[in-house]
Structures are given as structure tokens and as C-alpha cells.
PDB file of C-alpha atoms in Angstrom:
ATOM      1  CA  UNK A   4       0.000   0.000   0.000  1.00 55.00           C
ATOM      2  CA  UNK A   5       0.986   3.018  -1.152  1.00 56.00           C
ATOM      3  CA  UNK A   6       2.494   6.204   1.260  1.00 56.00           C
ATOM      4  CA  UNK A   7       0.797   9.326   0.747  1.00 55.00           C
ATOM      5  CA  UNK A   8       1.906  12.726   2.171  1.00 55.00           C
ATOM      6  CA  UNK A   9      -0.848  14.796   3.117  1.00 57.00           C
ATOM      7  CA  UNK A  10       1.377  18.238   3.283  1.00 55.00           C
ATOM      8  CA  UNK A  11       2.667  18.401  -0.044  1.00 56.00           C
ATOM      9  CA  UNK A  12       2.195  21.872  -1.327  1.00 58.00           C
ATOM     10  CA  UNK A  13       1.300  23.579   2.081  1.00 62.00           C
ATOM     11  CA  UNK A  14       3.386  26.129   3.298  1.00 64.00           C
ATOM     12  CA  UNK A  15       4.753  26.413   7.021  1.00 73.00           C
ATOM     13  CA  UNK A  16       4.777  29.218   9.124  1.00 75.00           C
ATOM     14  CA  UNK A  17       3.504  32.735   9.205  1.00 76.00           C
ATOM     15  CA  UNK A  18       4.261  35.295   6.183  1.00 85.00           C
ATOM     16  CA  UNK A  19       5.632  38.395   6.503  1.00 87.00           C
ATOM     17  CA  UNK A  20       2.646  40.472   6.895  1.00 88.00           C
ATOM     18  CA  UNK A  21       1.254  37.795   9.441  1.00 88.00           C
ATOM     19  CA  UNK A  22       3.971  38.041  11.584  1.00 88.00           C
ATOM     20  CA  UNK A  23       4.497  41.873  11.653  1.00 91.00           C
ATOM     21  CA  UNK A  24       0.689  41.859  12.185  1.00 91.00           C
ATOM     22  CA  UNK A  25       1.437  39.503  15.206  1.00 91.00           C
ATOM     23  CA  UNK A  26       4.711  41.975  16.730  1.00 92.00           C
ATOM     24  CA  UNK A  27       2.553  44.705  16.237  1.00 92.00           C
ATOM     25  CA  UNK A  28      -0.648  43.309  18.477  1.00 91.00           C
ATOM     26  CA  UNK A  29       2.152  42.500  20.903  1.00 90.00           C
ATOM     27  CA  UNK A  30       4.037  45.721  20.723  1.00 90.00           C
ATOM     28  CA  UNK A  31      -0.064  47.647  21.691  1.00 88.00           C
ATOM     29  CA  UNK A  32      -0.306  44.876  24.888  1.00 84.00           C
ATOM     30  CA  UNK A  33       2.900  46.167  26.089  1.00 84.00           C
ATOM     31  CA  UNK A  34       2.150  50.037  26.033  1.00 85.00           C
ATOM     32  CA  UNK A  35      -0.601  49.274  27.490  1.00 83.00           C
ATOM     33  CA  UNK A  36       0.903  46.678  30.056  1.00 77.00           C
ATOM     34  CA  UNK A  37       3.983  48.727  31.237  1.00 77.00           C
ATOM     35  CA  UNK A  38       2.159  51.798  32.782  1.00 74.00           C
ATOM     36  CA  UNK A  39       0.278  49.343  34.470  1.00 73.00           C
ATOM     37  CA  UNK A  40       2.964  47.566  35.884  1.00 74.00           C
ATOM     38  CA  UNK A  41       4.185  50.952  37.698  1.00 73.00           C
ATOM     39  CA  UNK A  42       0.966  51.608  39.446  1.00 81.00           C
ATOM     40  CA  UNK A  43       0.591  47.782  40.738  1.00 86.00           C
ATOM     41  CA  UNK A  44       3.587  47.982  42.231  1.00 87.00           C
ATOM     42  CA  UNK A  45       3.535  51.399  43.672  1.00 89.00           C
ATOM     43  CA  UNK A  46      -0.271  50.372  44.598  1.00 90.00           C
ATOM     44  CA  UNK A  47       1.816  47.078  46.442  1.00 91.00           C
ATOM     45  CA  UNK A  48       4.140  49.490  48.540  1.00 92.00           C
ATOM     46  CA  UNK A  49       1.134  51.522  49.477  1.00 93.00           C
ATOM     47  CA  UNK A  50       0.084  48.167  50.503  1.00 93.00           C
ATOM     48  CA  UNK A  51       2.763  47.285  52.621  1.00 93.00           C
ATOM     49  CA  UNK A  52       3.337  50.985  54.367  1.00 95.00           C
ATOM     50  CA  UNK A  53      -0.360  50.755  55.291  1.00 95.00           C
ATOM     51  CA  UNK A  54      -0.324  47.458  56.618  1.00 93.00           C
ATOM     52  CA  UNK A  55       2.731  47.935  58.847  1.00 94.00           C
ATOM     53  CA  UNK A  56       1.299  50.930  59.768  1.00 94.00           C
ATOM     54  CA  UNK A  57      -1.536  49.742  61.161  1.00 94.00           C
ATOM     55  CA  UNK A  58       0.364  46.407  62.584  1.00 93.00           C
ATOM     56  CA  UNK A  59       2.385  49.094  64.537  1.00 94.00           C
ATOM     57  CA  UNK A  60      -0.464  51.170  65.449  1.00 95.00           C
ATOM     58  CA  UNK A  61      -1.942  47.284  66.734  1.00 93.00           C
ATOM     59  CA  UNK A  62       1.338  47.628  68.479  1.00 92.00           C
ATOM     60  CA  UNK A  63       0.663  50.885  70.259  1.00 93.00           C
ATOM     61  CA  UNK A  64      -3.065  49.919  71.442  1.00 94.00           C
ATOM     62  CA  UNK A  65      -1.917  46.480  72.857  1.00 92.00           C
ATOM     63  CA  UNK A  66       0.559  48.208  75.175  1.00 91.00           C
ATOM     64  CA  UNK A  67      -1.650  50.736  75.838  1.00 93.00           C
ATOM     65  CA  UNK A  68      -4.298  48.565  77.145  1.00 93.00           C
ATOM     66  CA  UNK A  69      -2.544  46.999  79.356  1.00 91.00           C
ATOM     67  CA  UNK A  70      -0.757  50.037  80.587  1.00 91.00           C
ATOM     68  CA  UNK A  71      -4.495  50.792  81.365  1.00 92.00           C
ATOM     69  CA  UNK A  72      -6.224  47.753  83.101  1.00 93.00           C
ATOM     70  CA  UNK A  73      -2.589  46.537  85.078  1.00 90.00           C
ATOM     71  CA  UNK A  74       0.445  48.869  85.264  1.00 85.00           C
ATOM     72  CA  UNK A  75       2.307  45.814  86.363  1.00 86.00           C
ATOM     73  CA  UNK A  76       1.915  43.778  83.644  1.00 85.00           C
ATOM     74  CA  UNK A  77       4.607  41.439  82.624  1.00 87.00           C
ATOM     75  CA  UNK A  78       4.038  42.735  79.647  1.00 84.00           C
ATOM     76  CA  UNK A  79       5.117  45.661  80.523  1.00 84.00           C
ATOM     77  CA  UNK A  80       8.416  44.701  82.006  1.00 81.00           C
ATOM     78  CA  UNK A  81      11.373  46.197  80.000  1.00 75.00           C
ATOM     79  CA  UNK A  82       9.046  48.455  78.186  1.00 79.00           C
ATOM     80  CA  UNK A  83       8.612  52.715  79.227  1.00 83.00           C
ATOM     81  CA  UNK A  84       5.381  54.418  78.789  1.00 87.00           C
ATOM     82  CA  UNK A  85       4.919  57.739  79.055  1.00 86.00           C
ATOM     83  CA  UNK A  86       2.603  58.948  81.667  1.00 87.00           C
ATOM     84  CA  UNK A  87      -0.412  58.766  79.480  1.00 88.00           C
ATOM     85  CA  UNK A  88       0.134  55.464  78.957  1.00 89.00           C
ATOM     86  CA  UNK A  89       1.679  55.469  75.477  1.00 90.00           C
ATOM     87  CA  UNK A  90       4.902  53.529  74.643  1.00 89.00           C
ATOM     88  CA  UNK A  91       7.892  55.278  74.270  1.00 85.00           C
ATOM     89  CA  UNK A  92      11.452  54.469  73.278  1.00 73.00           C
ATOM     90  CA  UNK A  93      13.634  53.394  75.907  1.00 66.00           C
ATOM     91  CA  UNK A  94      17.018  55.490  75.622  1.00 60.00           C
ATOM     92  CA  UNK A  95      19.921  54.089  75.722  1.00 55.00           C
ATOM     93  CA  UNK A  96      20.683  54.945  79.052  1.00 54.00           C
ATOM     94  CA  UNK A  97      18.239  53.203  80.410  1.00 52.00           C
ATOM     95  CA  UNK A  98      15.687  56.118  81.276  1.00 51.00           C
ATOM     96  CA  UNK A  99      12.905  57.232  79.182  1.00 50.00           C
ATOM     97  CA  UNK A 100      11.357  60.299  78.513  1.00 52.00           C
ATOM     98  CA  UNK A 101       8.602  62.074  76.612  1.00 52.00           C
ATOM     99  CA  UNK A 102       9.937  62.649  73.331  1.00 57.00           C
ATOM    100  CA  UNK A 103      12.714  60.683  71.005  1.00 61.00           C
ATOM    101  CA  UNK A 104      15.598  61.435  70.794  1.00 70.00           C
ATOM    102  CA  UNK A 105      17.582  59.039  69.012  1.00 84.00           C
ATOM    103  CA  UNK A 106      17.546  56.603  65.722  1.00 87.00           C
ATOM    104  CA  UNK A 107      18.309  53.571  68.563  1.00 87.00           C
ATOM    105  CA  UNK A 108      15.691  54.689  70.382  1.00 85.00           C
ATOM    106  CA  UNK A 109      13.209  54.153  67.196  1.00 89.00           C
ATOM    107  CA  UNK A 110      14.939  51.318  66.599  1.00 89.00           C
ATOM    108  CA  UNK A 111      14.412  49.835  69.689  1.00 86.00           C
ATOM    109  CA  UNK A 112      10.572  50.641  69.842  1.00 88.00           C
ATOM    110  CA  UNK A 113      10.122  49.436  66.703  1.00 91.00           C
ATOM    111  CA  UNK A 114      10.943  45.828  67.500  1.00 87.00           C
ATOM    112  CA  UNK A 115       9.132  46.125  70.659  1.00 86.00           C
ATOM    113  CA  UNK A 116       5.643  46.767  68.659  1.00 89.00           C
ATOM    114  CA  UNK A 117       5.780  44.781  65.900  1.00 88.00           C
ATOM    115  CA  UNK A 118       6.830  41.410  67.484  1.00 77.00           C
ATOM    116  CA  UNK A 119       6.877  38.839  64.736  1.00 78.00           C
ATOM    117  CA  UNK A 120       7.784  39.223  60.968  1.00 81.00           C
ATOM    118  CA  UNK A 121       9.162  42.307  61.816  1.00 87.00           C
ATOM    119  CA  UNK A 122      10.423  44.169  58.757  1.00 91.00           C
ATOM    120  CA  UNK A 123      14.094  45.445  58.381  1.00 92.00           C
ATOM    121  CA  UNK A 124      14.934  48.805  59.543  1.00 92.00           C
ATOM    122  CA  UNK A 125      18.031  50.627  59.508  1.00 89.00           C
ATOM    123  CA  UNK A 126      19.372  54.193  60.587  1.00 87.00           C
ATOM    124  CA  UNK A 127      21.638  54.276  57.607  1.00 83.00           C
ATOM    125  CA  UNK A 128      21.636  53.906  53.863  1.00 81.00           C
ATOM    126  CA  UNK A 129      20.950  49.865  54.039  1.00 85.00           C
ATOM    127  CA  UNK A 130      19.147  49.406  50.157  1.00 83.00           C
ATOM    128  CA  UNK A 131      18.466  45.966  51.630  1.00 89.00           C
ATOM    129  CA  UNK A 132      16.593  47.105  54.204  1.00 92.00           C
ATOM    130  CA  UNK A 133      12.801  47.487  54.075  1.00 93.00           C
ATOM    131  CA  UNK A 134      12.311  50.699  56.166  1.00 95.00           C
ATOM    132  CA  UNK A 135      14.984  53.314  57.250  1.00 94.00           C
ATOM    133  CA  UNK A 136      14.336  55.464  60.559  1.00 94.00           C
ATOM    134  CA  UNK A 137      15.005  58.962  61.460  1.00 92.00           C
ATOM    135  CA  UNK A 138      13.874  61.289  64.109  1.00 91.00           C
ATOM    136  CA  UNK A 139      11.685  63.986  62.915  1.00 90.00           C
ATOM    137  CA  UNK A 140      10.395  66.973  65.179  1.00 87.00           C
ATOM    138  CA  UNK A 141      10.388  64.251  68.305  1.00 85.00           C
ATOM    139  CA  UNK A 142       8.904  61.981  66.823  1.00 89.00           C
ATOM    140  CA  UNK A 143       9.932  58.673  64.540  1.00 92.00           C
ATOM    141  CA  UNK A 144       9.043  58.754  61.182  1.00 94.00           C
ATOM    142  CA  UNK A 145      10.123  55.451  59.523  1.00 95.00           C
ATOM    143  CA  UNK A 146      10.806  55.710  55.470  1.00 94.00           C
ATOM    144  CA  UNK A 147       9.830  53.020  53.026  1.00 94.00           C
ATOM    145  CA  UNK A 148      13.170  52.100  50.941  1.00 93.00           C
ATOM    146  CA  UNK A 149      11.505  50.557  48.061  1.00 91.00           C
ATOM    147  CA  UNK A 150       9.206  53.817  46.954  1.00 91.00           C
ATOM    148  CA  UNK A 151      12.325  55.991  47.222  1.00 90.00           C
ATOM    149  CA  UNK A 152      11.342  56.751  50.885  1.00 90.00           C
ATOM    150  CA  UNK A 153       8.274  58.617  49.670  1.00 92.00           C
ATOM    151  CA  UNK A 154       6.191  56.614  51.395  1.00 95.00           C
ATOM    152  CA  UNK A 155       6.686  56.555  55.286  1.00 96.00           C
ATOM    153  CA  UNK A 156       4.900  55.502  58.731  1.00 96.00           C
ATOM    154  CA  UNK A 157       5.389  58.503  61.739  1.00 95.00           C
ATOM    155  CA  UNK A 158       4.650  57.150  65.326  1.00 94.00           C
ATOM    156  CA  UNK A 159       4.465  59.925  68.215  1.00 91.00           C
ATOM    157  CA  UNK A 160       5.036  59.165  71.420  1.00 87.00           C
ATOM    158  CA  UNK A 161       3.937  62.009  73.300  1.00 87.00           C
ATOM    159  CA  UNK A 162      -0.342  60.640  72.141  1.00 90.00           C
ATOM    160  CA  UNK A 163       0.555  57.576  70.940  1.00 91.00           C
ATOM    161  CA  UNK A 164      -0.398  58.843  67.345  1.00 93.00           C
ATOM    162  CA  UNK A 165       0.671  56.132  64.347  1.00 95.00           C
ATOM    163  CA  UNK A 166      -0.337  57.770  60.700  1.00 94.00           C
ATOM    164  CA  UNK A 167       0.949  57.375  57.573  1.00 94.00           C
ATOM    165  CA  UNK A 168       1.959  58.584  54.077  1.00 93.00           C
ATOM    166  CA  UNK A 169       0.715  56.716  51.539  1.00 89.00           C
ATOM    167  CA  UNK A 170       0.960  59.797  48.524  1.00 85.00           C
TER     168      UNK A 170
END
């Protein structure tokens, strides 16, 4: 019996006009894609400055509490409040006062709060790091790396205020 071939005559592949048809479809999807991308991952950072905001503002209201129904709570022990009941950084020294003072301070406070999957934080120029602290007007104000540092969490001690910018 007899082999026949079934593609004689038939051409393979696109033609020329198919396939610059085809590159120019794809070359529209990613005009359209890349913008995109940006503002999904800027909308991600937002994300994550809000949510660790609010986990340390969690932080703040936990402490709080029980600075308000037992002062001599254990867990309390090792950590200063202020006398309204808000957490403040512990100095180096030892003592503790109203305002902040120092990066170690906000350091230090930091890792208090947020007590598991803590992101990283550093007082210098880290670029591995995930937030970067300074003190600002008394207060700690905590910088996002990724966005460039726009984006950044303050916490103030003196009312136990966590906010913020997410713009």
C-alpha cells in the first residue's frame, strides 16, 4: 500500500505580513501593560506601608491597654510608657522620657511593637533594608526604601499617634 503525504504543497509558518501583524498586536499589549505595571507595584508598597502601619499602630493599642487595666503587667516589664500610657522608646541609658531622641531609640521601639515578621529597619543607607528610621520633630518617622522613601509611617510618642503617608 501506497504512502501518501498529506502536506505536499502547504506552506509552514507565518508570512511576513502575518507576523508583523502579530509583533505589532504585541508591541499595543505592552504600552498598554507597562504603565500598568508601575501603578501595581507602587499600589503594592502603598500596601505594605499601610499594613505595617496599622500592625504598629496594633502595636501601640496592645501596650496601651494593658498600661491601662494593670500597670504591672509582665508585659510591661522592659518596656517605658509615658505617663499617658503610650509607649515610648527606651534610651539608651536606660531612662525614658517624653519625646525621642535618638535613631536607637526608634529602633528599639520598633521591634518592641511589631513582634513577629518584623520588617528590616536601619538608621543608615541599608538598600536591603525594608524601612529606614530617622527622628523627625520628636517623633519617629520610619521611610519606606523601596518607593524611594516617599512613602513613610510617623509614630508619636507624646499621644501615641501612628499615621501614615501613603501619597
Amino acid at each position: 500500500m501506497p504512502t501518501t503525504l498529506l502536506n505536499v504543497g502547504r506552506k509552514r509558518g507565518f508570512s511576513l505580513l502575518q507576523s508583523a501583524i502579530a509583533l505589532a498586536v504585541m508591541m499595543v499589549g505592552i504600552l498598554i501593560l507597562v504603565p500598568r505595571m508601575d501603578n501595581i507595584i507602587e499600589d503594592a508598597w502603598r500596601a505594605h506601608v499601610k499594613s505595617v502601619g496599622s500592625s504598629l499602630q496594633t502595636g501601640v493599642m496592645i501596650f496601651r491597654k494593658a498600661w491601662m487595666t494593670d500597670k504591672n503587667s509582665t508585659l510591661l516589664e522592659g518596656f517605658a510608657m509615658n505617663q499617658y500610657g503610650w509607649p515610648v522608646p527606651q534610651e539608651p541609658d536606660g531612662m525614658s522620657g517624653s519625646g525621642v531622641t535618638t535613631t536607637l531609640s526608634c529602633e528599639a521601639l520598633w521591634n518592641s511593637l511589631l513582634d513577629i515578621e518584623v520588617p528590616t529597619l536601619t538608621a543608615g543607607d541599608n538598600a536591603s533594608a525594608d524601612f529606614r528610621v530617622e527622628v523627625v520633630e520628636g517623633h519617629c518617622r520610619y521611610y519606606h526604601r523601596a518607593s524611594g522613601d516617599r512613602f513613610y509611617i510617623d509614630y508619636s510618642s507624646a499621644n501615641g499617634r501612628v499615621s501614615w503617608n501613603i501619597r
